[in-house]
mmCIF file of C-alpha atoms in Angstrom:
data_model
loop_
_atom_site.group_PDB
_atom_site.id
_atom_site.type_symbol
_atom_site.label_atom_id
_atom_site.label_comp_id
_atom_site.label_asym_id
_atom_site.label_seq_id
_atom_site.Cartn_x
_atom_site.Cartn_y
_atom_site.Cartn_z
ATOM 1 C CA MET L 201 -15.449 8.131 -29.252
ATOM 2 C CA ILE L 202 -16.973 4.809 -28.160
ATOM 3 C CA LYS L 203 -14.874 4.771 -24.982
ATOM 4 C CA LYS L 204 -15.885 8.343 -24.186
ATOM 5 C CA LEU L 205 -19.563 7.479 -24.627
ATOM 6 C CA ALA L 206 -19.115 4.426 -22.389
ATOM 7 C CA ARG L 207 -17.654 6.617 -19.625
ATOM 8 C CA ILE L 208 -20.561 9.046 -19.883
ATOM 9 C CA LEU L 209 -23.075 6.203 -19.665
ATOM 10 C CA ALA L 210 -21.218 4.702 -16.705
ATOM 11 C CA GLY L 211 -21.426 8.011 -14.889
ATOM 12 C CA ALA L 212 -25.169 8.210 -15.572
ATOM 13 C CA VAL L 213 -25.677 4.712 -14.181
ATOM 14 C CA LEU L 214 -23.651 5.644 -11.097
ATOM 15 C CA LEU L 215 -25.979 8.542 -10.288
ATOM 16 C CA ALA L 216 -29.201 6.716 -11.042
ATOM 17 C CA GLY L 217 -31.202 5.705 -8.007
ATOM 18 C CA LEU L 218 -29.535 8.163 -5.613
ATOM 19 C CA PRO L 219 -31.609 10.636 -3.578
ATOM 20 C CA PRO L 220 -32.050 13.782 -5.705
ATOM 21 C CA ALA L 221 -29.965 16.047 -3.433
ATOM 22 C CA HIS L 222 -27.098 13.563 -3.268
ATOM 23 C CA ALA L 223 -27.233 12.876 -6.979
ATOM 24 C CA GLN L 224 -27.048 16.587 -7.747
ATOM 25 C CA GLN L 225 -24.200 17.070 -5.252
ATOM 26 C CA ALA L 226 -22.236 14.272 -6.909
ATOM 27 C CA ALA L 227 -23.034 15.509 -10.415
ATOM 28 C CA ASP L 228 -21.742 18.997 -9.570
ATOM 29 C CA PHE L 229 -18.584 17.711 -7.863
ATOM 30 C CA PRO L 230 -16.083 19.289 -7.862
ATOM 31 C CA SER L 231 -16.959 22.952 -8.172
ATOM 32 C CA ALA L 232 -13.838 24.117 -6.300
ATOM 33 C CA PRO L 233 -10.230 22.942 -5.786
ATOM 34 C CA VAL L 234 -9.706 19.603 -4.042
ATOM 35 C CA ARG L 235 -6.803 18.834 -1.733
ATOM 36 C CA ILE L 236 -5.222 15.459 -1.096
ATOM 37 C CA ILE L 237 -3.303 15.276 2.176
ATOM 38 C CA VAL L 238 -0.342 12.923 2.369
ATOM 39 C CA PRO L 239 0.521 12.247 6.036
ATOM 40 C CA TYR L 240 4.180 11.576 5.229
ATOM 41 C CA GLY L 241 7.016 13.318 3.414
ATOM 42 C CA ALA L 242 7.492 13.409 -0.334
ATOM 43 C CA GLY L 243 8.702 10.310 -2.165
ATOM 44 C CA GLY L 244 6.777 7.520 -0.450
ATOM 45 C CA SER L 245 4.245 5.319 -2.220
ATOM 46 C CA ALA L 246 1.268 7.254 -0.810
ATOM 47 C CA ASP L 247 2.818 10.497 -2.065
ATOM 48 C CA ILE L 248 3.758 9.155 -5.504
ATOM 49 C CA LEU L 249 0.281 7.769 -6.073
ATOM 50 C CA ALA L 250 -1.416 10.945 -4.849
ATOM 51 C CA ARG L 251 0.620 13.128 -7.202
ATOM 52 C CA ALA L 252 0.168 10.849 -10.200
ATOM 53 C CA VAL L 253 -3.601 10.730 -9.717
ATOM 54 C CA SER L 254 -3.940 14.428 -8.839
ATOM 55 C CA ASP L 255 -2.495 15.519 -12.172
ATOM 56 C CA LYS L 256 -5.000 13.394 -14.079
ATOM 57 C CA LEU L 257 -7.946 14.437 -11.915
ATOM 58 C CA THR L 258 -7.037 18.092 -12.460
ATOM 59 C CA GLN L 259 -7.298 17.520 -16.207
ATOM 60 C CA LEU L 260 -10.547 15.562 -15.902
ATOM 61 C CA TRP L 261 -12.310 17.904 -13.480
ATOM 62 C CA GLY L 262 -11.025 21.252 -14.668
ATOM 63 C CA GLN L 263 -10.328 22.035 -11.019
ATOM 64 C CA SER L 264 -6.999 22.114 -9.218
ATOM 65 C CA VAL L 265 -6.207 19.008 -7.187
ATOM 66 C CA ILE L 266 -3.503 19.984 -4.713
ATOM 67 C CA VAL L 267 -1.300 17.528 -2.846
ATOM 68 C CA GLU L 268 -0.237 18.665 0.643
ATOM 69 C CA ASN L 269 2.434 16.767 2.590
ATOM 70 C CA LYS L 270 1.792 16.911 6.340
ATOM 71 C CA PRO L 271 4.282 14.513 7.944
ATOM 72 C CA GLY L 272 4.730 13.895 11.633
ATOM 73 C CA GLY L 273 3.602 11.645 14.438
ATOM 74 C CA ILE L 274 3.746 8.481 12.323
ATOM 75 C CA GLY L 275 1.010 9.860 10.084
ATOM 76 C CA THR L 276 -1.061 11.335 12.909
ATOM 77 C CA ILE L 277 -0.711 15.022 11.964
ATOM 78 C CA GLY L 278 -1.839 14.572 8.372
ATOM 79 C CA ILE L 279 -4.617 12.133 9.147
ATOM 80 C CA MET L 280 -6.000 14.322 11.956
ATOM 81 C CA THR L 281 -6.004 17.290 9.571
ATOM 82 C CA ALA L 282 -8.285 15.287 7.305
ATOM 83 C CA VAL L 283 -10.438 14.006 10.166
ATOM 84 C CA LYS L 284 -11.125 17.597 11.291
ATOM 85 C CA SER L 285 -11.918 18.838 7.766
ATOM 86 C CA LYS L 286 -15.391 19.382 6.349
ATOM 87 C CA ALA L 287 -16.960 16.157 5.144
ATOM 88 C CA ASP L 288 -17.805 17.305 1.623
ATOM 89 C CA GLY L 289 -15.276 15.485 -0.580
ATOM 90 C CA TYR L 290 -12.996 18.480 -1.021
ATOM 91 C CA THR L 291 -10.435 17.076 1.422
ATOM 92 C CA LEU L 292 -9.061 13.581 0.896
ATOM 93 C CA VAL L 293 -6.137 11.850 2.552
ATOM 94 C CA SER L 294 -3.854 9.303 0.893
ATOM 95 C CA VAL L 295 -3.287 6.648 3.547
ATOM 96 C CA PRO L 296 -0.953 3.640 3.253
ATOM 97 C CA VAL L 297 -2.060 0.206 4.391
ATOM 98 C CA SER L 298 0.246 0.507 7.406
ATOM 99 C CA ASP L 299 -1.961 3.242 8.877
ATOM 100 C CA LEU L 300 -5.217 1.536 7.961
ATOM 101 C CA ALA L 301 -4.485 -2.056 8.946
ATOM 102 C CA VAL L 302 -1.221 -2.318 10.905
ATOM 103 C CA ASN L 303 -0.718 0.719 13.142
ATOM 104 C CA PRO L 304 -4.178 0.511 14.755
ATOM 105 C CA HIS L 305 -2.907 -2.668 16.436
ATOM 106 C CA LEU L 306 0.459 -1.185 17.402
ATOM 107 C CA TYR L 307 -0.580 2.282 18.605
ATOM 108 C CA LYS L 308 -3.683 2.050 20.768
ATOM 109 C CA LYS L 309 -3.446 5.681 21.940
ATOM 110 C CA ARG L 310 -3.762 7.372 18.537
ATOM 111 C CA PRO L 311 -6.398 10.127 18.590
ATOM 112 C CA PHE L 312 -8.398 8.683 15.689
ATOM 113 C CA ASP L 313 -10.051 5.465 14.601
ATOM 114 C CA VAL L 314 -9.675 4.799 10.878
ATOM 115 C CA PHE L 315 -12.925 2.850 10.817
ATOM 116 C CA LYS L 316 -14.971 5.540 12.587
ATOM 117 C CA ASP L 317 -13.308 8.853 11.734
ATOM 118 C CA LEU L 318 -12.640 8.254 8.029
ATOM 119 C CA ASP L 319 -14.793 7.017 5.162
ATOM 120 C CA PRO L 320 -13.307 4.925 2.321
ATOM 121 C CA VAL L 321 -13.169 6.401 -1.172
ATOM 122 C CA SER L 322 -10.888 4.291 -3.368
ATOM 123 C CA GLN L 323 -7.956 1.906 -3.143
ATOM 124 C CA VAL L 324 -5.660 3.748 -5.529
ATOM 125 C CA GLY L 325 -2.668 1.535 -6.170
ATOM 126 C CA SER L 326 -0.276 -1.030 -4.783
ATOM 127 C CA VAL L 327 3.307 -2.219 -4.917
ATOM 128 C CA PRO L 328 4.436 -5.759 -4.070
ATOM 129 C CA ASN L 329 7.023 -6.574 -1.474
ATOM 130 C CA VAL L 330 9.916 -8.726 -2.625
ATOM 131 C CA LEU L 331 12.285 -11.062 -0.823
ATOM 132 C CA ILE L 332 15.909 -10.109 -1.459
ATOM 133 C CA VAL L 333 19.157 -11.575 -0.134
ATOM 134 C CA ASN L 334 22.846 -10.804 -0.195
ATOM 135 C CA PRO L 335 24.386 -12.538 -3.231
ATOM 136 C CA ALA L 336 27.110 -14.085 -1.063
ATOM 137 C CA LEU L 337 24.526 -16.470 0.388
ATOM 138 C CA GLY L 338 24.679 -18.285 -2.940
ATOM 139 C CA VAL L 339 20.932 -18.938 -3.208
ATOM 140 C CA GLN L 340 18.746 -18.166 -6.216
ATOM 141 C CA THR L 341 15.287 -19.222 -5.018
ATOM 142 C CA ALA L 342 13.224 -19.069 -1.844
ATOM 143 C CA ALA L 343 13.347 -22.870 -1.685
ATOM 144 C CA GLU L 344 17.164 -22.753 -1.641
ATOM 145 C CA LEU L 345 17.049 -20.111 1.096
ATOM 146 C CA LEU L 346 14.893 -22.395 3.237
ATOM 147 C CA GLU L 347 17.351 -25.246 2.752
ATOM 148 C CA LEU L 348 20.219 -22.989 3.824
ATOM 149 C CA ALA L 349 18.352 -21.566 6.818
ATOM 150 C CA ARG L 350 17.594 -25.051 8.133
ATOM 151 C CA GLN L 351 21.262 -25.998 8.371
ATOM 152 C CA PRO L 352 22.145 -26.244 12.089
ATOM 153 C CA GLU L 353 25.296 -24.147 11.771
ATOM 154 C CA ARG L 354 23.592 -21.241 9.958
ATOM 155 C CA SER L 355 22.125 -18.254 11.760
ATOM 156 C CA LEU L 356 20.505 -15.799 9.353
ATOM 157 C CA THR L 357 19.585 -12.166 9.941
ATOM 158 C CA TYR L 358 16.950 -10.017 8.273
ATOM 159 C CA GLY L 359 16.565 -6.263 8.075
ATOM 160 C CA SER L 360 13.525 -4.003 8.134
ATOM 161 C CA PRO L 361 12.786 -0.272 8.408
ATOM 162 C CA GLY L 362 11.588 -0.803 11.974
ATOM 163 C CA VAL L 363 9.627 -2.918 14.431
ATOM 164 C CA GLY L 364 6.040 -3.324 13.267
ATOM 165 C CA SER L 365 6.781 -2.353 9.675
ATOM 166 C CA GLN L 366 5.245 -4.413 6.904
ATOM 167 C CA ALA L 367 8.729 -5.737 6.086
ATOM 168 C CA HIS L 368 9.112 -6.910 9.685
ATOM 169 C CA LEU L 369 5.708 -8.626 9.721
ATOM 170 C CA ALA L 370 6.274 -10.270 6.331
ATOM 171 C CA ALA L 371 9.613 -11.714 7.448
ATOM 172 C CA GLU L 372 8.145 -13.022 10.690
ATOM 173 C CA ALA L 373 5.203 -14.591 8.869
ATOM 174 C CA PHE L 374 7.638 -16.259 6.444
ATOM 175 C CA ALA L 375 9.876 -17.481 9.277
ATOM 176 C CA ARG L 376 6.979 -18.836 11.331
ATOM 177 C CA LYS L 377 5.462 -20.603 8.336
ATOM 178 C CA HIS L 378 8.707 -22.588 7.994
ATOM 179 C CA ALA L 379 9.742 -22.736 11.681
ATOM 180 C CA LEU L 380 12.879 -20.682 11.057
ATOM 181 C CA ALA L 381 14.846 -18.797 13.703
ATOM 182 C CA LEU L 382 15.815 -15.505 12.036
ATOM 183 C CA THR L 383 17.359 -12.556 13.883
ATOM 184 C CA HIS L 384 15.678 -9.204 13.281
ATOM 185 C CA ILE L 385 17.902 -6.150 12.674
ATOM 186 C CA PRO L 386 15.673 -3.024 12.615
ATOM 187 C CA TYR L 387 16.825 0.146 10.822
ATOM 188 C CA ASN L 388 15.582 3.718 10.682
ATOM 189 C CA SER L 389 14.880 3.620 6.945
ATOM 190 C CA VAL L 390 14.266 1.250 4.058
ATOM 191 C CA SER L 391 17.283 2.480 2.124
ATOM 192 C CA ALA L 392 19.647 1.882 5.048
ATOM 193 C CA ALA L 393 18.359 -1.661 5.477
ATOM 194 C CA ILE L 394 18.638 -2.539 1.776
ATOM 195 C CA THR L 395 22.114 -0.999 1.610
ATOM 196 C CA ASP L 396 23.234 -3.294 4.427
ATOM 197 C CA VAL L 397 21.748 -6.332 2.695
ATOM 198 C CA ALA L 398 23.736 -5.371 -0.409
ATOM 199 C CA GLY L 399 26.838 -4.846 1.717
ATOM 200 C CA GLY L 400 26.562 -8.212 3.429
ATOM 201 C CA HIS L 401 25.894 -6.843 6.911
ATOM 202 C CA VAL L 402 22.417 -8.395 6.880
ATOM 203 C CA ASP L 403 21.444 -11.572 5.043
ATOM 204 C CA LEU L 404 17.971 -10.814 3.727
ATOM 205 C CA MET L 405 14.871 -8.657 3.919
ATOM 206 C CA PHE L 406 11.437 -8.011 2.497
ATOM 207 C CA ALA L 407 11.209 -4.647 0.751
ATOM 208 C CA GLN L 408 8.854 -2.739 -1.512
ATOM 209 C CA LEU L 409 9.731 -3.327 -5.154
ATOM 210 C CA PRO L 410 10.328 0.363 -6.058
ATOM 211 C CA SER L 411 12.882 0.663 -3.233
ATOM 212 C CA ALA L 412 14.639 -2.601 -4.054
ATOM 213 C CA LEU L 413 14.566 -2.256 -7.839
ATOM 214 C CA PRO L 414 17.834 -0.265 -8.296
ATOM 215 C CA PHE L 415 19.689 -2.832 -6.174
ATOM 216 C CA ILE L 416 18.121 -5.732 -8.080
ATOM 217 C CA GLN L 417 19.000 -4.173 -11.428
ATOM 218 C CA GLY L 418 22.520 -3.416 -10.188
ATOM 219 C CA LYS L 419 22.863 -7.043 -9.052
ATOM 220 C CA THR L 420 23.969 -5.968 -5.581
ATOM 221 C CA VAL L 421 21.132 -8.056 -4.127
ATOM 222 C CA THR L 422 19.503 -11.258 -5.375
ATOM 223 C CA LEU L 423 15.747 -11.285 -5.896
ATOM 224 C CA LEU L 424 14.204 -14.549 -4.695
ATOM 225 C CA GLY L 425 10.530 -13.875 -5.226
ATOM 226 C CA MET L 426 7.430 -11.723 -4.989
ATOM 227 C CA ALA L 427 5.539 -11.653 -1.693
ATOM 228 C CA ALA L 428 2.284 -11.337 -3.615
ATOM 229 C CA GLY L 429 -0.327 -13.508 -5.251
ATOM 230 C CA GLN L 430 0.943 -12.887 -8.764
ATOM 231 C CA ARG L 431 4.100 -11.981 -10.608
ATOM 232 C CA SER L 432 4.989 -8.384 -11.357
ATOM 233 C CA PRO L 433 4.710 -7.252 -14.994
ATOM 234 C CA LEU L 434 7.935 -5.336 -14.388
ATOM 235 C CA LEU L 435 9.820 -8.534 -13.477
ATOM 236 C CA PRO L 436 7.835 -11.310 -15.165
ATOM 237 C CA ASN L 437 10.541 -13.925 -14.637
ATOM 238 C CA ALA L 438 10.539 -13.508 -10.859
ATOM 239 C CA PRO L 439 8.280 -16.159 -9.294
ATOM 240 C CA THR L 440 5.985 -15.606 -6.371
ATOM 241 C CA LEU L 441 7.077 -17.136 -3.079
ATOM 242 C CA THR L 442 4.182 -19.558 -3.328
ATOM 243 C CA GLU L 443 5.417 -20.753 -6.727
ATOM 244 C CA SER L 444 8.874 -21.318 -5.266
ATOM 245 C CA THR L 445 7.948 -23.006 -1.971
ATOM 246 C CA GLY L 446 4.446 -24.376 -2.510
ATOM 247 C CA GLU L 447 3.236 -22.556 0.617
ATOM 248 C CA HIS L 448 0.640 -19.781 0.857
ATOM 249 C CA TYR L 449 1.576 -16.659 2.821
ATOM 250 C CA GLY L 450 -1.096 -14.117 1.936
ATOM 251 C CA ASP L 451 -0.279 -10.996 -0.046
ATOM 252 C CA PHE L 452 2.249 -8.664 1.541
ATOM 253 C CA VAL L 453 1.371 -5.801 -0.759
ATOM 254 C CA SER L 454 1.871 -2.142 0.133
ATOM 255 C CA TRP L 455 -1.221 -0.309 -1.046
ATOM 256 C CA SER L 456 -2.632 3.154 -0.510
ATOM 257 C CA GLY L 457 -6.211 4.295 -0.294
ATOM 258 C CA PHE L 458 -7.917 7.661 -0.539
ATOM 259 C CA MET L 459 -10.042 8.320 2.539
ATOM 260 C CA ALA L 460 -12.425 11.169 3.365
ATOM 261 C CA PRO L 461 -13.631 12.672 6.659
ATOM 262 C CA ALA L 462 -16.399 10.603 8.231
ATOM 263 C CA GLY L 463 -19.798 11.710 7.013
ATOM 264 C CA THR L 464 -18.761 12.491 3.449
ATOM 265 C CA PRO L 465 -21.804 11.566 1.308
ATOM 266 C CA MET L 466 -21.558 8.180 -0.351
ATOM 267 C CA ALA L 467 -22.679 9.719 -3.656
ATOM 268 C CA VAL L 468 -19.680 12.057 -3.639
ATOM 269 C CA ARG L 469 -17.284 9.269 -2.651
ATOM 270 C CA GLU L 470 -18.614 7.057 -5.414
ATOM 271 C CA LYS L 471 -18.233 9.899 -7.925
ATOM 272 C CA ILE L 472 -14.592 10.397 -6.903
ATOM 273 C CA ALA L 473 -13.930 6.648 -7.024
ATOM 274 C CA HIS L 474 -15.523 6.424 -10.474
ATOM 275 C CA ASP L 475 -13.300 9.225 -11.756
ATOM 276 C CA ILE L 476 -10.174 7.712 -10.198
ATOM 277 C CA ARG L 477 -10.978 4.463 -12.006
ATOM 278 C CA GLN L 478 -11.335 6.451 -15.222
ATOM 279 C CA VAL L 479 -7.936 8.159 -14.916
ATOM 280 C CA MET L 480 -6.331 4.851 -13.942
ATOM 281 C CA ASP L 481 -7.345 3.544 -17.341
ATOM 282 C CA SER L 482 -5.227 6.146 -19.121
ATOM 283 C CA THR L 483 -2.293 4.566 -20.941
ATOM 284 C CA ASP L 484 0.321 7.140 -19.936
ATOM 285 C CA LEU L 485 -0.534 6.871 -16.222
ATOM 286 C CA LYS L 486 -0.311 3.095 -16.400
ATOM 287 C CA GLN L 487 3.132 3.430 -17.988
ATOM 288 C CA VAL L 488 4.343 5.878 -15.318
ATOM 289 C CA LEU L 489 3.197 3.613 -12.497
ATOM 290 C CA ALA L 490 4.413 0.402 -14.139
ATOM 291 C CA GLY L 491 7.910 1.840 -14.452
ATOM 292 C CA SER L 492 8.292 1.612 -10.675
ATOM 293 C CA GLY L 493 6.420 -1.653 -10.249
ATOM 294 C CA THR L 494 3.255 0.089 -9.061
ATOM 295 C CA VAL L 495 -0.143 -1.278 -10.046
ATOM 296 C CA GLY L 496 -3.033 1.158 -10.425
ATOM 297 C CA ILE L 497 -6.324 -0.026 -8.939
ATOM 298 C CA GLY L 498 -9.111 2.531 -8.621
ATOM 299 C CA SER L 499 -11.558 0.549 -6.479
ATOM 300 C CA THR L 500 -15.028 1.387 -5.231
ATOM 301 C CA PRO L 501 -15.531 2.629 -1.650
ATOM 302 C CA GLN L 502 -16.914 -0.769 -0.665
ATOM 303 C CA GLU L 503 -13.958 -2.615 -2.158
ATOM 304 C CA LEU L 504 -11.571 -0.388 -0.195
ATOM 305 C CA SER L 505 -13.581 -0.998 2.977
ATOM 306 C CA ASP L 506 -13.351 -4.758 2.414
ATOM 307 C CA ALA L 507 -9.579 -4.563 1.780
ATOM 308 C CA MET L 508 -9.085 -2.532 4.965
ATOM 309 C CA ARG L 509 -11.005 -4.996 7.091
ATOM 310 C CA ALA L 510 -9.304 -8.071 5.598
ATOM 311 C CA ASP L 511 -5.787 -6.708 6.108
ATOM 312 C CA TYR L 512 -6.665 -5.320 9.549
ATOM 313 C CA GLU L 513 -7.673 -8.791 10.690
ATOM 314 C CA ARG L 514 -4.733 -10.549 9.004
ATOM 315 C CA TYR L 515 -2.044 -8.229 10.350
ATOM 316 C CA GLY L 516 -3.774 -8.235 13.720
ATOM 317 C CA ARG L 517 -3.239 -11.972 13.998
ATOM 318 C CA ILE L 518 0.476 -11.646 13.195
ATOM 319 C CA ILE L 519 0.955 -8.775 15.658
ATOM 320 C CA THR L 520 -0.890 -10.648 18.399
ATOM 321 C CA ASP L 521 1.293 -13.718 17.829
ATOM 322 C CA LEU L 522 4.401 -11.531 18.119
ATOM 323 C CA ASN L 523 3.005 -9.734 21.182
ATOM 324 C CA LEU L 524 3.879 -6.338 19.692
ATOM 325 C CA ALA L 525 2.775 -2.966 21.081
ATOM 326 C CA LEU L 526 4.533 0.339 20.450
ATOM 327 C CA ASP L 527 2.766 2.757 22.816
#
C-alpha cells in the first residue's frame, strides 16, 4: 500500500509544473494501443527487452502494447517507420546502442539522424559483453591472456559478428590498450563466431553475455572477464577486465533505448519513462531479465540522451582510429 501511494505521489510530482495542455496530455496517456517497433528480427536484445516491458506496460496502462518486428537495412526500415509516424507517444522504437552510437559513424548515407529525427524516451536495459577464449589456450584470466599474447611466437585470432560490430570494436580497443597484434575473423552471426571459439578455430572474442552463457555453462569456452564497470549478478565470481588487468577500458555494454518520433512532447515521454521505471521495479520482471544476464534500467529521457552522446563520442574515437567506413 505504501509503495503504491509512493508511485501515485511520484506521478503527481512528475506532472507538476508542466504547461496545462501538456500535463493533461501526459495524464491521459495512453488512451489507445501503443506500438513498439523493433528494427530487427525476433530474439535480439532489443526485441527481448521490448517484449518484456510491453507485457508489463499493458497491465499497467490497461491498453495493448504491441511489439512489431520490422527488420531490414541494418535497422533502417524499422527506424524509418518510427521516424515517419505521428509524434504523439503512440509509436516507440526499441533501438540498440549500435544504431544510436556506432552505426552513425559507419553509415553516413542513412536516411535519418538519430539525434534529429528521434527523441529519447528511456534507456530500458543492458547486457554486458564478456571476453571468452577457447579452453585449449590454457588461460584463466585476462592477465594470463595478455602474457600469452605477448609471446613472440604466438599469433592470436579473435572473432566477431562483423566489421564495426560492438564485439569488433571492443576487441580492437582491448588490443590497442595493450599493444597487441590480433587477427580479426569476422562472421555473419554471433552464434557462428562463438561456435568457432568453442571449436578452436578462433582463439577468443567479446560477446554479449546472453549469447555466450550456454557455452560458458557448458564449459566449451572459458570466461575471462566482464567488459563492464561492474560484475554481473548472474556470474558474481567473474571479475571485470579492469579488476584482472588494472587497466580501464570503458564499458562495452549492449543497451537498448526506447525512442519516439522527433517532436513527441516531453511531458508524454517523461510519463512513459516514469511508467517504464515503475514496471522495471517489479520483482518478476527483474527475475526474468536477470536469468539472461540482462539488467533493467528505466532511465529518464535526459539520462538516455546523455548515454547516447557519451557512447557516440567514445565509439566515434575508436572508429576514427580504425579508419572504418561501411558505405
